[in-house]
Amino acid sequence: MHHIFKPPDFRPVEENLRECFRVLAAQRARGEVLELPGVTIASAGVSFQMFNAAFLSAPVTDAEELDARVMAARKYFASQGMRWSFWFCEDWAQHGARRKAGAVFQRHGLNLTSEMPGMVAAALKRGERASGLHLRLAAAGESLALFRQIGALCFHVPPVWFGEVFDDAMMQRPGFRASVAYEDDTPIGTAASVITGRVVGLYNIAVLPEYRRRGYGSMITRLAAEDAL
């Protein structure tokens, strides 16, 4: 007997990521969420181009079809005069489109900046937790300022850019839950979550440099999942 590995369905993870960007783009003066054929636009209209984003939203069969979808996104952002990014989920692309994707994006002035694997867990096993570790909602004031400061430092982003994405109205957009992690009364990291259906997506998991390599990243991840659930 041969066991055939069946990878998990990528779509719940991919849809959760797009929803995260939709939430952050919604209800902004320059923000817009737009569904084009096979392409989702979720643009926050901010300086940080990673959050002026386009995504595939349906399968793409070949390089020509991929080129057309990237062109549609490029035209939209050119009309807005914005710097932008395309979050390319390889699982939407059949082999031919995936193999030629790099050349397609380069033709449109886009270069690979990072590769982020989507990780899936059906459940989290119980693990050890520092007794004083807890999350506080980053709703406004000092807590929101800490969420921005820690995030900007840990993700190497200019604080002004990070503050523009996670603005004062962030908590008024239902669906994005941002928290600061504390060890007793000391802020040490951040976490955020977005829920789509029965899926909890975890984002902005960060630990300040001086608290790393102690297991805090794992513990904050568990806390954020439990909090969202």
GROMACS .gro file of C-alpha atoms in nm:
model
  229
    1MET     CA    1   0.000   0.000   0.000
    2HIS     CA    2   0.125   0.345  -0.089
    3HIS     CA    3   0.028   0.643   0.119
    4ILE     CA    4  -0.043   0.948  -0.097
    5PHE     CA    5   0.011   1.275   0.084
    6LYS     CA    6  -0.271   1.519   0.025
    7PRO     CA    7  -0.168   1.874   0.107
    8PRO     CA    8  -0.416   2.091   0.295
    9ASP     CA    9  -0.648   2.312   0.094
   10PHE     CA   10  -0.471   2.645   0.047
   11ARG     CA   11  -0.790   2.843  -0.011
   12PRO     CA   12  -0.895   2.910   0.352
   13VAL     CA   13  -0.549   3.054   0.422
   14GLU     CA   14  -0.541   3.254   0.100
   15GLU     CA   15  -0.892   3.393   0.156
   16ASN     CA   16  -0.807   3.490   0.512
   17LEU     CA   17  -0.504   3.686   0.390
   18ARG     CA   18  -0.713   3.874   0.135
   19GLU     CA   19  -0.976   3.948   0.401
   20CYS     CA   20  -0.707   4.088   0.630
   21PHE     CA   21  -0.610   4.334   0.358
   22ARG     CA   22  -0.973   4.416   0.281
   23VAL     CA   23  -1.034   4.506   0.645
   24LEU     CA   24  -0.726   4.726   0.665
   25ALA     CA   25  -0.819   4.901   0.337
   26ALA     CA   26  -1.183   4.965   0.424
   27GLN     CA   27  -1.326   5.299   0.535
   28ARG     CA   28  -1.025   5.508   0.442
   29ALA     CA   29  -1.019   5.833   0.249
   30ARG     CA   30  -0.785   5.686  -0.014
   31GLY     CA   31  -0.863   5.320   0.048
   32GLU     CA   32  -1.056   5.096  -0.188
   33VAL     CA   33  -1.159   4.733  -0.212
   34LEU     CA   34  -1.239   4.623  -0.565
   35GLU     CA   35  -1.309   4.286  -0.729
   36LEU     CA   36  -1.189   4.263  -1.090
   37PRO     CA   37  -1.210   3.944  -1.300
   38GLY     CA   38  -0.969   3.706  -1.127
   39VAL     CA   39  -0.806   3.987  -0.925
   40THR     CA   40  -0.879   4.140  -0.585
   41ILE     CA   41  -0.764   4.496  -0.519
   42ALA     CA   42  -0.731   4.583  -0.149
   43SER     CA   43  -0.559   4.920  -0.140
   44ALA     CA   44  -0.520   5.115   0.183
   45GLY     CA   45  -0.390   5.415  -0.014
   46VAL     CA   46  -0.084   5.447   0.212
   47SER     CA   47   0.289   5.512   0.172
   48PHE     CA   48   0.378   5.149   0.253
   49GLN     CA   49   0.324   4.988  -0.088
   50MET     CA   50   0.283   4.639   0.058
   51PHE     CA   51  -0.064   4.748   0.174
   52ASN     CA   52  -0.165   4.884  -0.166
   53ALA     CA   53  -0.215   4.529  -0.277
   54ALA     CA   54  -0.345   4.310  -0.557
   55PHE     CA   55  -0.412   3.935  -0.534
   56LEU     CA   56  -0.521   3.655  -0.762
   57SER     CA   57  -0.873   3.547  -0.672
   58ALA     CA   58  -0.922   3.257  -0.915
   59PRO     CA   59  -0.712   2.993  -1.094
   60VAL     CA   60  -0.483   3.111  -1.374
   61THR     CA   61  -0.396   2.865  -1.652
   62ASP     CA   62  -0.102   3.017  -1.841
   63ALA     CA   63   0.142   3.307  -1.855
   64GLU     CA   64  -0.076   3.508  -2.093
   65GLU     CA   65  -0.370   3.497  -1.852
   66LEU     CA   66  -0.144   3.591  -1.562
   67ASP     CA   67  -0.004   3.881  -1.763
   68ALA     CA   68  -0.355   4.012  -1.827
   69ARG     CA   69  -0.442   4.004  -1.458
   70VAL     CA   70  -0.122   4.178  -1.352
   71MET     CA   71  -0.188   4.439  -1.621
   72ALA     CA   72  -0.537   4.502  -1.481
   73ALA     CA   73  -0.390   4.565  -1.136
   74ARG     CA   74  -0.113   4.782  -1.280
   75LYS     CA   75  -0.364   5.000  -1.465
   76TYR     CA   76  -0.570   5.047  -1.151
   77PHE     CA   77  -0.275   5.162  -0.939
   78ALA     CA   78  -0.139   5.379  -1.220
   79SER     CA   79  -0.475   5.557  -1.229
   80GLN     CA   80  -0.441   5.622  -0.854
   81GLY     CA   81  -0.077   5.730  -0.874
   82MET     CA   82   0.024   5.479  -0.606
   83ARG     CA   83   0.315   5.247  -0.545
   84TRP     CA   84   0.180   4.896  -0.508
   85SER     CA   85   0.249   4.526  -0.465
   86PHE     CA   86   0.111   4.200  -0.601
   87TRP     CA   87   0.073   3.916  -0.350
   88PHE     CA   88   0.111   3.612  -0.573
   89CYS     CA   89  -0.032   3.285  -0.439
   90GLU     CA   90   0.142   3.013  -0.640
   91ASP     CA   91  -0.134   2.762  -0.567
   92TRP     CA   92  -0.373   2.955  -0.792
   93ALA     CA   93  -0.134   2.913  -1.088
   94GLN     CA   94  -0.101   2.605  -1.302
   95HIS     CA   95   0.250   2.489  -1.387
   96GLY     CA   96   0.302   2.699  -1.699
   97ALA     CA   97   0.186   3.020  -1.532
   98ARG     CA   98   0.387   2.948  -1.218
   99ARG     CA   99   0.707   2.871  -1.409
  100LYS     CA  100   0.693   3.198  -1.605
  101ALA     CA  101   0.558   3.416  -1.325
  102GLY     CA  102   0.890   3.586  -1.253
  103ALA     CA  103   0.926   3.707  -1.610
  104VAL     CA  104   0.562   3.821  -1.618
  105PHE     CA  105   0.599   4.034  -1.308
  106GLN     CA  106   0.930   4.181  -1.422
  107ARG     CA  107   0.766   4.301  -1.743
  108HIS     CA  108   0.535   4.506  -1.524
  109GLY     CA  109   0.816   4.652  -1.314
  110LEU     CA  110   0.766   4.418  -1.017
  111ASN     CA  111   1.044   4.223  -0.844
  112LEU     CA  112   1.032   3.952  -0.578
  113THR     CA  113   1.079   4.110  -0.235
  114SER     CA  114   0.988   3.823  -0.004
  115GLU     CA  115   0.847   3.470   0.008
  116MET     CA  116   0.607   3.382   0.288
  117PRO     CA  117   0.477   3.027   0.331
  118GLY     CA  118   0.120   2.982   0.446
  119MET     CA  119   0.110   2.756   0.752
  120VAL     CA  120  -0.194   2.556   0.859
  121ALA     CA  121  -0.280   2.387   1.189
  122ALA     CA  122  -0.607   2.209   1.257
  123ALA     CA  123  -0.544   2.256   1.628
  124LEU     CA  124  -0.273   2.372   1.867
  125LYS     CA  125  -0.137   2.140   2.134
  126ARG     CA  126  -0.118   2.281   2.479
  127GLY     CA  127   0.222   2.421   2.560
  128GLU     CA  128   0.400   2.589   2.845
  129ARG     CA  129   0.320   2.951   2.908
  130ALA     CA  130   0.501   3.208   3.116
  131SER     CA  131   0.280   3.278   3.418
  132GLY     CA  132   0.270   3.652   3.365
  133LEU     CA  133   0.223   3.650   2.988
  134HIS     CA  134  -0.102   3.800   2.861
  135LEU     CA  135  -0.250   4.003   2.575
  136ARG     CA  136  -0.408   4.347   2.594
  137LEU     CA  137  -0.625   4.480   2.315
  138ALA     CA  138  -0.454   4.760   2.121
  139ALA     CA  139  -0.766   4.972   2.086
  140ALA     CA  140  -0.638   5.329   2.123
  141GLY     CA  141  -0.396   5.554   2.302
  142GLU     CA  142  -0.086   5.400   2.458
  143SER     CA  143  -0.172   5.040   2.365
  144LEU     CA  144  -0.213   5.125   1.997
  145ALA     CA  145   0.105   5.334   2.003
  146LEU     CA  146   0.293   5.035   2.147
  147PHE     CA  147   0.149   4.804   1.880
  148ARG     CA  148   0.285   5.041   1.614
  149GLN     CA  149   0.624   5.095   1.779
  150ILE     CA  150   0.693   4.726   1.835
  151GLY     CA  151   0.571   4.632   1.487
  152ALA     CA  152   0.778   4.898   1.311
  153LEU     CA  153   1.090   4.787   1.498
  154CYS     CA  154   1.040   4.413   1.451
  155PHE     CA  155   0.934   4.428   1.085
  156HIS     CA  156   1.195   4.695   0.993
  157VAL     CA  157   0.939   4.944   0.862
  158PRO     CA  158   0.952   5.323   0.908
  159PRO     CA  159   0.732   5.410   1.209
  160VAL     CA  160   0.538   5.668   1.006
  161TRP     CA  161   0.445   5.403   0.748
  162PHE     CA  162   0.341   5.155   1.014
  163GLY     CA  163   0.134   5.418   1.191
  164GLU     CA  164  -0.041   5.507   0.866
  165VAL     CA  165  -0.147   5.145   0.805
  166PHE     CA  166  -0.255   5.082   1.165
  167ASP     CA  167  -0.424   5.416   1.213
  168ASP     CA  168  -0.646   5.550   1.491
  169ALA     CA  169  -0.957   5.412   1.319
  170MET     CA  170  -0.815   5.058   1.294
  171MET     CA  171  -1.027   4.915   1.574
  172GLN     CA  172  -1.341   5.062   1.421
  173ARG     CA  173  -1.297   4.827   1.125
  174PRO     CA  174  -1.462   4.504   1.238
  175GLY     CA  175  -1.257   4.192   1.179
  176PHE     CA  176  -0.900   4.293   1.270
  177ARG     CA  177  -0.809   4.229   1.635
  178ALA     CA  178  -0.472   4.376   1.739
  179SER     CA  179  -0.305   4.313   2.075
  180VAL     CA  180   0.013   4.388   2.265
  181ALA     CA  181   0.176   4.100   2.456
  182TYR     CA  182   0.293   4.171   2.809
  183GLU     CA  183   0.508   3.981   3.055
  184ASP     CA  184   0.351   4.110   3.374
  185ASP     CA  185   0.349   4.485   3.299
  186THR     CA  186   0.631   4.488   3.043
  187PRO     CA  187   0.535   4.503   2.673
  188ILE     CA  188   0.735   4.242   2.481
  189GLY     CA  189   0.554   4.177   2.153
  190THR     CA  190   0.240   4.195   1.940
  191ALA     CA  191  -0.020   3.976   1.775
  192ALA     CA  192  -0.326   4.023   1.553
  193SER     CA  193  -0.601   3.802   1.417
  194VAL     CA  194  -0.861   3.796   1.141
  195ILE     CA  195  -1.149   3.548   1.136
  196THR     CA  196  -1.310   3.417   0.817
  197GLY     CA  197  -1.575   3.152   0.871
  198ARG     CA  198  -1.414   2.885   1.088
  199VAL     CA  199  -1.059   3.001   1.012
  200VAL     CA  200  -0.850   3.213   1.247
  201GLY     CA  201  -0.566   3.388   1.067
  202LEU     CA  202  -0.276   3.510   1.281
  203TYR     CA  203  -0.071   3.814   1.181
  204ASN     CA  204   0.184   4.059   1.322
  205ILE     CA  205   0.334   3.800   1.559
  206ALA     CA  206   0.639   3.986   1.684
  207VAL     CA  207   0.876   3.974   1.982
  208LEU     CA  208   1.114   4.254   2.077
  209PRO     CA  209   1.480   4.159   2.010
  210GLU     CA  210   1.581   4.148   2.376
  211TYR     CA  211   1.310   3.888   2.452
  212ARG     CA  212   1.377   3.650   2.163
  213ARG     CA  213   1.500   3.288   2.190
  214ARG     CA  214   1.300   3.233   2.507
  215GLY     CA  215   0.990   3.075   2.353
  216TYR     CA  216   0.781   3.391   2.361
  217GLY     CA  217   0.697   3.373   1.989
  218SER     CA  218   0.536   3.032   2.036
  219MET     CA  219   0.353   3.138   2.350
  220ILE     CA  220   0.219   3.459   2.192
  221THR     CA  221   0.099   3.259   1.890
  222ARG     CA  222  -0.097   3.026   2.119
  223LEU     CA  223  -0.241   3.315   2.319
  224ALA     CA  224  -0.352   3.497   2.001
  225ALA     CA  225  -0.523   3.183   1.869
  226GLU     CA  226  -0.700   3.120   2.200
  227ASP     CA  227  -0.804   3.484   2.223
  228ALA     CA  228  -0.953   3.482   1.873
  229LEU     CA  229  -1.132   3.150   1.930
   0.00000   0.00000   0.00000
